[in-house]
Amino acid sequence: MSETAKGGAPDPLGRALARLCGALAVLGGLVLVALIVMTCLSIAGRALFSAPIPGDFELVEIGCAVAVFAFLPYCQMTGGNVVVDFFTARAPARAQAAMDLAGNLIFTAIAGLLTWRAVLGGQDLQRYGETTMVLAVPIWWGFVPAVFCSAVLTVVCAYTAWRSATEVLGGQPGERKAEVP
Amino acid sequence: MSSFAIGLASFPVLLGLLALRLPIGVAMLLVGGAGYVVMSGWLPLIATLKTGPYFQFSSYSLSVIPFFLLMGQFAAKAGMSSALFRAANVWLGHRPGGIAMAAIGGCAGFGAICGSSLATAATMGQVALPEMRRFNYSGALATGALAAGGTLGILIPPSVILVIYAILTEQNIAAMFLAAFVPGFLAAFGYMAAIWVFVRLAPQAGPAGDKAAWPERWTSVLETWPVATIFLLVIGGIYLGWFTPTEGAAVGACSTGLLAVLHGGMRLSGLVDCLKETAKATAMIFLILLGAEFYNAFLALTRMPMEAAAAIGASGWPPVLVLSAILLLYLVLGCVMDSLSMILLTVPIFFPIIIGLDFGLSPDETAIWFGILALIVVEVGLITPPVGMNVFIINGLARDVPMLETFKGVLPFLVSDGLRVVLLIAFPGITLWLVRVLS
């Protein structure tokens, strides 16, 4: 069991993507921090003045979705999606890279599919004018950051696939970190 | 091919893809999605994908997961690990093997504010390893105790895996946490007993440390008050219904974050680290959750889990035998897979089977009991070869100890784990006692 370890990105595109993913991760994290502070204030308001923050549950739901979507590209970019590498740990580096290429291509396709469908899903919700119960926040608002992050995820997946492909073709074993100590 | 056969065949396909290095969440999405298409065509899948993933992530009950993960990250920066270790060490350190026992005690205390095994092992390792080295503890005992002690992080509530199990099986999170208490304490005592036996057999492995004076003993216990307060507030508050599990996790994350800033000296760069680590862990878990959702939707279409559960229920096999077989399978899978993925992958199949068997318990009690047993067994995977993540982490901190030594040092703790699991299977009342008494 290990994370798909990748070294630092050597190329400008990789560096730009890494910065974007890191920024999204921190932004999503700040959303989480805002949610926990808001939740604590709401509990305090409820306990002391019988006045919780209205719609606190809804805000947590929206914020949690936005944060998770913002986290996905960072996880893929930093190789945080766990793989079972016990059976392939002794395979040649290029064979491992070929398997990672297949995995990254599959993930690219799935992420692209998710992005495409989420665009349509968001449009549906906008058309039907669905809102949350208490605060009447239009639900499609949450889809805007979600779609953006899914699109970034797709690009990041494609980039990691390209990285794997160069490893397969060029076979630069020095770039792969040892997976199991 | 009958739909039952399709459902059954999907499992080896999935495992095969995992063995070929496909990330677990992606593999479940792929097999689940493909199976969905086989069962009911392309259009239902395409329609589900429009808003399904968003609403899966936009869930109040799941938001407890990133909150607890953030709390664990803050806990690692709260600077409480040395206080916890010291509080245990002043009481135990002067006995043979006592510093290793104190490391176990420190892990148990740290587990009360951190729901992750790896973080517990790493954080306590940094504090306890130098102390054990100072008193010439053997590398095997020192690293083995910390690797095993780390598993207490996940067993003692709050525990991210228990939360996920509770959500998957629609159990009460507070009841799950309560049920984990006694087994968690048993684990800590069992590990200390393992150390006691270890130093009886090899006295030079764990020499006695300094003896602390009585006033120092009490003051060092008092210094752990923030941990005790946060733990009681979060777990007590959830249990007493002051707040929902999500709110409890938010309170825990807020207070642990404050502790990290005020006591641990966390600054902006530390906060950014915490956020990024939380981002990584959250994304990994939610991708697997999304994959599990699709895979389970497909399995439900094939009716395979229900039919398998009915067939096993009608087969007349002794329930304990079925349970033991499942736990053994977890043990084997745990050698190569991480615990969370295993729970997400297998609970939808095994849970209906277990619930369909008669252990002389109510369905809720069976669910709680099985959850705790499964949790313990999957955590054992963290300290077994060939891929014990806790062992790797501790071994990484103690560079001079060969990996083989650490795995040898883990052995007594594995024996202790095995005995405890047998005990908990034989007497479900141990796990359920606190739940029964308090409800």
Short mmCIF file of N, CA and C in Angstrom, two decimals, chain B residues 299-425:
data_model
loop_
_atom_site.label_atom_id
_atom_site.label_comp_id
_atom_site.label_asym_id
_atom_site.label_seq_id
_atom_site.Cartn_x
_atom_site.Cartn_y
_atom_site.Cartn_z
N LEU B 299 -24.03 -3.21 -7.32
CA LEU B 299 -24.22 -4.48 -6.59
C LEU B 299 -25.68 -4.65 -6.17
N ALA B 300 -26.28 -3.55 -5.75
CA ALA B 300 -27.68 -3.63 -5.33
C ALA B 300 -28.57 -4.04 -6.51
N LEU B 301 -28.23 -3.55 -7.72
CA LEU B 301 -29.00 -3.93 -8.91
C LEU B 301 -28.89 -5.44 -9.16
N THR B 302 -27.71 -6.00 -8.91
CA THR B 302 -27.54 -7.44 -9.15
C THR B 302 -28.17 -8.27 -8.04
N ARG B 303 -28.53 -7.63 -6.94
CA ARG B 303 -29.08 -8.31 -5.76
C ARG B 303 -28.11 -9.35 -5.20
N MET B 304 -26.86 -9.28 -5.61
CA MET B 304 -25.89 -10.28 -5.16
C MET B 304 -25.71 -10.28 -3.63
N PRO B 305 -25.48 -9.10 -3.00
CA PRO B 305 -25.24 -9.14 -1.55
C PRO B 305 -26.42 -9.74 -0.78
N MET B 306 -27.65 -9.37 -1.17
CA MET B 306 -28.81 -9.88 -0.46
C MET B 306 -28.94 -11.39 -0.65
N GLU B 307 -28.75 -11.85 -1.90
CA GLU B 307 -28.91 -13.29 -2.16
C GLU B 307 -27.80 -14.09 -1.48
N ALA B 308 -26.60 -13.53 -1.51
CA ALA B 308 -25.49 -14.23 -0.84
C ALA B 308 -25.77 -14.31 0.66
N ALA B 309 -26.28 -13.20 1.21
CA ALA B 309 -26.58 -13.19 2.64
C ALA B 309 -27.66 -14.21 2.96
N ALA B 310 -28.70 -14.29 2.10
CA ALA B 310 -29.78 -15.24 2.34
C ALA B 310 -29.26 -16.67 2.22
N ALA B 311 -28.41 -16.92 1.23
CA ALA B 311 -27.89 -18.27 1.03
C ALA B 311 -27.04 -18.70 2.23
N ILE B 312 -26.19 -17.78 2.71
CA ILE B 312 -25.34 -18.13 3.85
C ILE B 312 -26.18 -18.29 5.11
N GLY B 313 -27.21 -17.44 5.23
CA GLY B 313 -28.09 -17.55 6.39
C GLY B 313 -28.81 -18.89 6.41
N ALA B 314 -29.18 -19.38 5.22
CA ALA B 314 -29.94 -20.64 5.13
C ALA B 314 -29.03 -21.86 5.13
N SER B 315 -27.73 -21.64 5.01
CA SER B 315 -26.82 -22.78 4.84
C SER B 315 -26.63 -23.56 6.13
N GLY B 316 -26.95 -22.95 7.26
CA GLY B 316 -26.80 -23.63 8.52
C GLY B 316 -25.38 -23.63 9.07
N TRP B 317 -24.48 -22.88 8.41
CA TRP B 317 -23.13 -22.78 8.96
C TRP B 317 -23.20 -22.04 10.30
N PRO B 318 -22.37 -22.44 11.24
CA PRO B 318 -22.37 -21.73 12.52
C PRO B 318 -22.00 -20.26 12.31
N PRO B 319 -22.80 -19.34 12.88
CA PRO B 319 -22.51 -17.91 12.68
C PRO B 319 -21.09 -17.52 13.04
N VAL B 320 -20.57 -18.09 14.13
CA VAL B 320 -19.22 -17.69 14.54
C VAL B 320 -18.19 -18.10 13.50
N LEU B 321 -18.47 -19.21 12.82
CA LEU B 321 -17.54 -19.67 11.78
C LEU B 321 -17.53 -18.67 10.62
N VAL B 322 -18.74 -18.23 10.21
CA VAL B 322 -18.82 -17.25 9.12
C VAL B 322 -18.11 -15.96 9.52
N LEU B 323 -18.39 -15.52 10.75
CA LEU B 323 -17.75 -14.30 11.24
C LEU B 323 -16.22 -14.45 11.23
N SER B 324 -15.74 -15.58 11.72
CA SER B 324 -14.29 -15.79 11.78
C SER B 324 -13.70 -15.81 10.38
N ALA B 325 -14.41 -16.42 9.43
CA ALA B 325 -13.91 -16.47 8.06
C ALA B 325 -13.78 -15.06 7.49
N ILE B 326 -14.79 -14.24 7.75
CA ILE B 326 -14.75 -12.85 7.25
C ILE B 326 -13.59 -12.10 7.88
N LEU B 327 -13.42 -12.26 9.20
CA LEU B 327 -12.34 -11.55 9.88
C LEU B 327 -10.98 -12.02 9.38
N LEU B 328 -10.87 -13.33 9.10
CA LEU B 328 -9.61 -13.85 8.56
C LEU B 328 -9.32 -13.23 7.19
N LEU B 329 -10.39 -13.12 6.38
CA LEU B 329 -10.22 -12.50 5.07
C LEU B 329 -9.72 -11.06 5.21
N TYR B 330 -10.29 -10.34 6.20
CA TYR B 330 -9.83 -8.97 6.46
C TYR B 330 -8.35 -8.95 6.80
N LEU B 331 -7.96 -9.94 7.60
CA LEU B 331 -6.57 -10.02 8.02
C LEU B 331 -5.65 -10.18 6.80
N VAL B 332 -6.08 -11.05 5.87
CA VAL B 332 -5.28 -11.29 4.67
C VAL B 332 -5.26 -10.05 3.79
N LEU B 333 -6.47 -9.49 3.53
CA LEU B 333 -6.55 -8.28 2.70
C LEU B 333 -5.76 -7.14 3.33
N GLY B 334 -5.80 -7.10 4.67
CA GLY B 334 -5.13 -6.01 5.38
C GLY B 334 -3.62 -6.00 5.16
N CYS B 335 -3.09 -7.14 4.77
CA CYS B 335 -1.65 -7.19 4.51
C CYS B 335 -1.28 -6.38 3.29
N VAL B 336 -2.21 -6.19 2.36
CA VAL B 336 -1.86 -5.48 1.13
C VAL B 336 -2.69 -4.23 0.90
N MET B 337 -3.79 -4.05 1.63
CA MET B 337 -4.66 -2.89 1.37
C MET B 337 -4.74 -2.00 2.59
N ASP B 338 -5.11 -0.74 2.38
CA ASP B 338 -5.25 0.10 3.55
C ASP B 338 -6.64 -0.08 4.15
N SER B 339 -6.73 0.21 5.46
CA SER B 339 -7.90 -0.21 6.22
C SER B 339 -9.17 0.46 5.74
N LEU B 340 -9.07 1.74 5.42
CA LEU B 340 -10.27 2.46 5.03
C LEU B 340 -10.86 1.91 3.73
N SER B 341 -10.00 1.69 2.75
CA SER B 341 -10.47 1.16 1.47
C SER B 341 -11.13 -0.20 1.68
N MET B 342 -10.53 -0.99 2.58
CA MET B 342 -11.06 -2.32 2.83
C MET B 342 -12.46 -2.26 3.40
N ILE B 343 -12.66 -1.37 4.36
CA ILE B 343 -13.99 -1.23 4.97
C ILE B 343 -14.99 -0.81 3.90
N LEU B 344 -14.62 0.19 3.09
CA LEU B 344 -15.55 0.69 2.09
C LEU B 344 -15.86 -0.36 1.03
N LEU B 345 -14.87 -1.18 0.74
CA LEU B 345 -15.02 -2.18 -0.31
C LEU B 345 -15.88 -3.35 0.15
N THR B 346 -15.71 -3.76 1.41
CA THR B 346 -16.28 -5.04 1.82
C THR B 346 -17.54 -4.93 2.66
N VAL B 347 -17.71 -3.84 3.39
CA VAL B 347 -18.85 -3.75 4.29
C VAL B 347 -20.19 -3.94 3.56
N PRO B 348 -20.36 -3.34 2.37
CA PRO B 348 -21.64 -3.54 1.69
C PRO B 348 -21.95 -5.01 1.38
N ILE B 349 -20.92 -5.83 1.26
CA ILE B 349 -21.16 -7.25 0.97
C ILE B 349 -21.27 -8.05 2.26
N PHE B 350 -20.35 -7.79 3.19
CA PHE B 350 -20.31 -8.62 4.40
C PHE B 350 -21.37 -8.22 5.42
N PHE B 351 -21.71 -6.94 5.44
CA PHE B 351 -22.63 -6.48 6.48
C PHE B 351 -23.99 -7.18 6.40
N PRO B 352 -24.61 -7.30 5.20
CA PRO B 352 -25.89 -8.02 5.13
C PRO B 352 -25.76 -9.48 5.57
N ILE B 353 -24.61 -10.08 5.28
CA ILE B 353 -24.40 -11.47 5.69
C ILE B 353 -24.42 -11.56 7.22
N ILE B 354 -23.64 -10.68 7.85
CA ILE B 354 -23.52 -10.72 9.32
C ILE B 354 -24.86 -10.42 9.98
N ILE B 355 -25.56 -9.43 9.44
CA ILE B 355 -26.84 -9.05 10.03
C ILE B 355 -27.86 -10.19 9.90
N GLY B 356 -27.69 -11.00 8.83
CA GLY B 356 -28.62 -12.11 8.63
C GLY B 356 -28.36 -13.30 9.54
N LEU B 357 -27.26 -13.28 10.29
CA LEU B 357 -26.94 -14.41 11.16
C LEU B 357 -27.42 -14.12 12.57
N ASP B 358 -27.66 -15.20 13.31
CA ASP B 358 -28.16 -15.04 14.66
C ASP B 358 -27.05 -15.26 15.68
N PHE B 359 -26.60 -14.16 16.29
CA PHE B 359 -25.58 -14.25 17.34
C PHE B 359 -26.21 -14.07 18.71
N GLY B 360 -27.52 -14.08 18.77
CA GLY B 360 -28.20 -13.83 20.04
C GLY B 360 -28.17 -12.37 20.44
N LEU B 361 -27.96 -11.48 19.46
CA LEU B 361 -27.94 -10.05 19.74
C LEU B 361 -28.99 -9.38 18.88
N SER B 362 -29.39 -8.17 19.28
CA SER B 362 -30.30 -7.41 18.44
C SER B 362 -29.52 -6.95 17.19
N PRO B 363 -30.24 -6.61 16.08
CA PRO B 363 -29.51 -6.21 14.86
C PRO B 363 -28.55 -5.05 15.09
N ASP B 364 -28.99 -4.05 15.86
CA ASP B 364 -28.11 -2.91 16.11
C ASP B 364 -26.86 -3.34 16.87
N GLU B 365 -27.08 -4.22 17.86
CA GLU B 365 -25.92 -4.67 18.64
C GLU B 365 -24.97 -5.47 17.77
N THR B 366 -25.52 -6.31 16.90
CA THR B 366 -24.68 -7.08 16.00
C THR B 366 -23.86 -6.13 15.12
N ALA B 367 -24.52 -5.09 14.61
CA ALA B 367 -23.84 -4.14 13.73
C ALA B 367 -22.69 -3.46 14.46
N ILE B 368 -22.94 -3.03 15.69
CA ILE B 368 -21.91 -2.34 16.46
C ILE B 368 -20.74 -3.29 16.75
N TRP B 369 -21.09 -4.47 17.19
CA TRP B 369 -20.08 -5.47 17.58
C TRP B 369 -19.21 -5.82 16.37
N PHE B 370 -19.85 -6.09 15.23
CA PHE B 370 -19.10 -6.44 14.03
C PHE B 370 -18.20 -5.27 13.59
N GLY B 371 -18.72 -4.06 13.71
CA GLY B 371 -17.94 -2.88 13.32
C GLY B 371 -16.65 -2.80 14.12
N ILE B 372 -16.75 -3.01 15.43
CA ILE B 372 -15.56 -2.92 16.28
C ILE B 372 -14.59 -4.05 15.93
N LEU B 373 -15.11 -5.26 15.76
CA LEU B 373 -14.24 -6.39 15.41
C LEU B 373 -13.53 -6.13 14.09
N ALA B 374 -14.30 -5.69 13.09
CA ALA B 374 -13.71 -5.43 11.77
C ALA B 374 -12.65 -4.35 11.87
N LEU B 375 -12.94 -3.31 12.64
CA LEU B 375 -11.98 -2.22 12.80
C LEU B 375 -10.66 -2.73 13.39
N ILE B 376 -10.78 -3.55 14.44
CA ILE B 376 -9.56 -4.06 15.07
C ILE B 376 -8.77 -4.90 14.08
N VAL B 377 -9.47 -5.76 13.35
CA VAL B 377 -8.76 -6.68 12.47
C VAL B 377 -8.12 -5.93 11.29
N VAL B 378 -8.83 -4.95 10.72
CA VAL B 378 -8.20 -4.23 9.61
C VAL B 378 -7.01 -3.40 10.09
N GLU B 379 -7.08 -2.95 11.35
CA GLU B 379 -5.96 -2.17 11.87
C GLU B 379 -4.72 -3.03 12.09
N VAL B 380 -4.95 -4.31 12.37
CA VAL B 380 -3.81 -5.21 12.52
C VAL B 380 -2.97 -5.19 11.24
N GLY B 381 -3.66 -4.99 10.10
CA GLY B 381 -2.95 -4.91 8.82
C GLY B 381 -1.91 -3.81 8.78
N LEU B 382 -2.07 -2.80 9.65
CA LEU B 382 -1.12 -1.69 9.66
C LEU B 382 0.22 -2.08 10.26
N ILE B 383 0.25 -3.20 10.99
CA ILE B 383 1.52 -3.59 11.61
C ILE B 383 1.97 -4.97 11.17
N THR B 384 1.31 -5.55 10.15
CA THR B 384 1.76 -6.85 9.66
C THR B 384 2.58 -6.67 8.39
N PRO B 385 3.57 -7.56 8.17
CA PRO B 385 4.27 -7.56 6.90
C PRO B 385 3.33 -8.06 5.81
N PRO B 386 3.52 -7.80 4.53
CA PRO B 386 4.66 -7.06 4.01
C PRO B 386 4.47 -5.55 4.01
N VAL B 387 3.20 -5.09 4.12
CA VAL B 387 2.97 -3.66 3.97
C VAL B 387 2.31 -3.11 5.23
N GLY B 388 3.08 -2.93 6.30
CA GLY B 388 2.52 -2.33 7.50
C GLY B 388 2.89 -0.86 7.56
N MET B 389 1.92 0.00 7.27
CA MET B 389 2.24 1.43 7.15
C MET B 389 2.80 2.01 8.45
N ASN B 390 2.21 1.61 9.60
CA ASN B 390 2.73 2.10 10.88
C ASN B 390 4.19 1.71 11.06
N VAL B 391 4.51 0.49 10.67
CA VAL B 391 5.88 -0.01 10.81
C VAL B 391 6.82 0.83 9.96
N PHE B 392 6.38 1.15 8.74
CA PHE B 392 7.21 1.96 7.85
C PHE B 392 7.46 3.34 8.45
N ILE B 393 6.40 3.91 9.01
CA ILE B 393 6.52 5.28 9.54
C ILE B 393 7.48 5.32 10.72
N ILE B 394 7.30 4.37 11.66
CA ILE B 394 8.18 4.35 12.83
C ILE B 394 9.60 3.99 12.41
N ASN B 395 9.71 3.04 11.49
CA ASN B 395 11.04 2.66 11.03
C ASN B 395 11.73 3.83 10.35
N GLY B 396 10.94 4.68 9.68
CA GLY B 396 11.51 5.87 9.05
C GLY B 396 12.05 6.85 10.08
N LEU B 397 11.44 6.87 11.27
CA LEU B 397 11.91 7.77 12.33
C LEU B 397 13.16 7.21 13.01
N ALA B 398 13.26 5.87 13.05
CA ALA B 398 14.42 5.23 13.69
C ALA B 398 15.25 4.55 12.62
N ARG B 399 16.04 5.36 11.93
CA ARG B 399 16.75 4.90 10.73
C ARG B 399 17.73 3.76 11.02
N ASP B 400 18.27 3.72 12.26
CA ASP B 400 19.32 2.73 12.54
C ASP B 400 18.75 1.34 12.83
N VAL B 401 17.41 1.25 13.01
CA VAL B 401 16.82 -0.06 13.31
C VAL B 401 16.43 -0.74 12.00
N PRO B 402 16.94 -1.95 11.74
CA PRO B 402 16.54 -2.63 10.50
C PRO B 402 15.05 -2.95 10.51
N MET B 403 14.46 -2.93 9.31
CA MET B 403 13.01 -3.18 9.19
C MET B 403 12.63 -4.51 9.82
N LEU B 404 13.50 -5.51 9.64
CA LEU B 404 13.19 -6.84 10.16
C LEU B 404 13.06 -6.80 11.69
N GLU B 405 13.93 -6.01 12.33
CA GLU B 405 13.87 -5.87 13.79
C GLU B 405 12.51 -5.33 14.22
N THR B 406 12.05 -4.31 13.49
CA THR B 406 10.77 -3.71 13.84
C THR B 406 9.65 -4.73 13.69
N PHE B 407 9.66 -5.49 12.61
CA PHE B 407 8.62 -6.49 12.43
C PHE B 407 8.70 -7.54 13.52
N LYS B 408 9.93 -7.90 13.95
CA LYS B 408 10.06 -8.83 15.08
C LYS B 408 9.48 -8.21 16.35
N GLY B 409 9.77 -6.93 16.54
CA GLY B 409 9.28 -6.25 17.74
C GLY B 409 7.78 -6.17 17.78
N VAL B 410 7.14 -6.20 16.60
CA VAL B 410 5.69 -6.10 16.53
C VAL B 410 5.02 -7.41 16.95
N LEU B 411 5.75 -8.53 16.83
CA LEU B 411 5.16 -9.85 17.07
C LEU B 411 4.39 -9.98 18.40
N PRO B 412 4.99 -9.59 19.54
CA PRO B 412 4.24 -9.75 20.79
C PRO B 412 2.92 -9.01 20.77
N PHE B 413 2.91 -7.87 20.07
CA PHE B 413 1.69 -7.07 20.01
C PHE B 413 0.64 -7.74 19.12
N LEU B 414 1.11 -8.44 18.11
CA LEU B 414 0.17 -9.20 17.27
C LEU B 414 -0.49 -10.32 18.07
N VAL B 415 0.31 -10.98 18.93
CA VAL B 415 -0.26 -12.01 19.79
C VAL B 415 -1.33 -11.40 20.68
N SER B 416 -1.00 -10.24 21.24
CA SER B 416 -1.96 -9.54 22.10
C SER B 416 -3.24 -9.20 21.32
N ASP B 417 -3.08 -8.74 20.07
CA ASP B 417 -4.23 -8.43 19.22
C ASP B 417 -5.08 -9.67 19.00
N GLY B 418 -4.41 -10.78 18.69
CA GLY B 418 -5.14 -12.01 18.41
C GLY B 418 -5.96 -12.45 19.61
N LEU B 419 -5.35 -12.43 20.80
CA LEU B 419 -6.06 -12.83 22.01
C LEU B 419 -7.27 -11.93 22.25
N ARG B 420 -7.07 -10.64 22.01
CA ARG B 420 -8.15 -9.69 22.27
C ARG B 420 -9.32 -9.95 21.32
N VAL B 421 -9.01 -10.21 20.04
CA VAL B 421 -10.09 -10.46 19.08
C VAL B 421 -10.89 -11.70 19.50
N VAL B 422 -10.17 -12.77 19.90
CA VAL B 422 -10.86 -13.98 20.34
C VAL B 422 -11.76 -13.67 21.53
N LEU B 423 -11.23 -12.89 22.46
CA LEU B 423 -11.99 -12.51 23.65
C LEU B 423 -13.26 -11.74 23.28
N LEU B 424 -13.10 -10.81 22.34
CA LEU B 424 -14.24 -9.97 21.96
C LEU B 424 -15.27 -10.77 21.18
N ILE B 425 -14.81 -11.78 20.41
CA ILE B 425 -15.77 -12.63 19.69
C ILE B 425 -16.52 -13.50 20.69
#
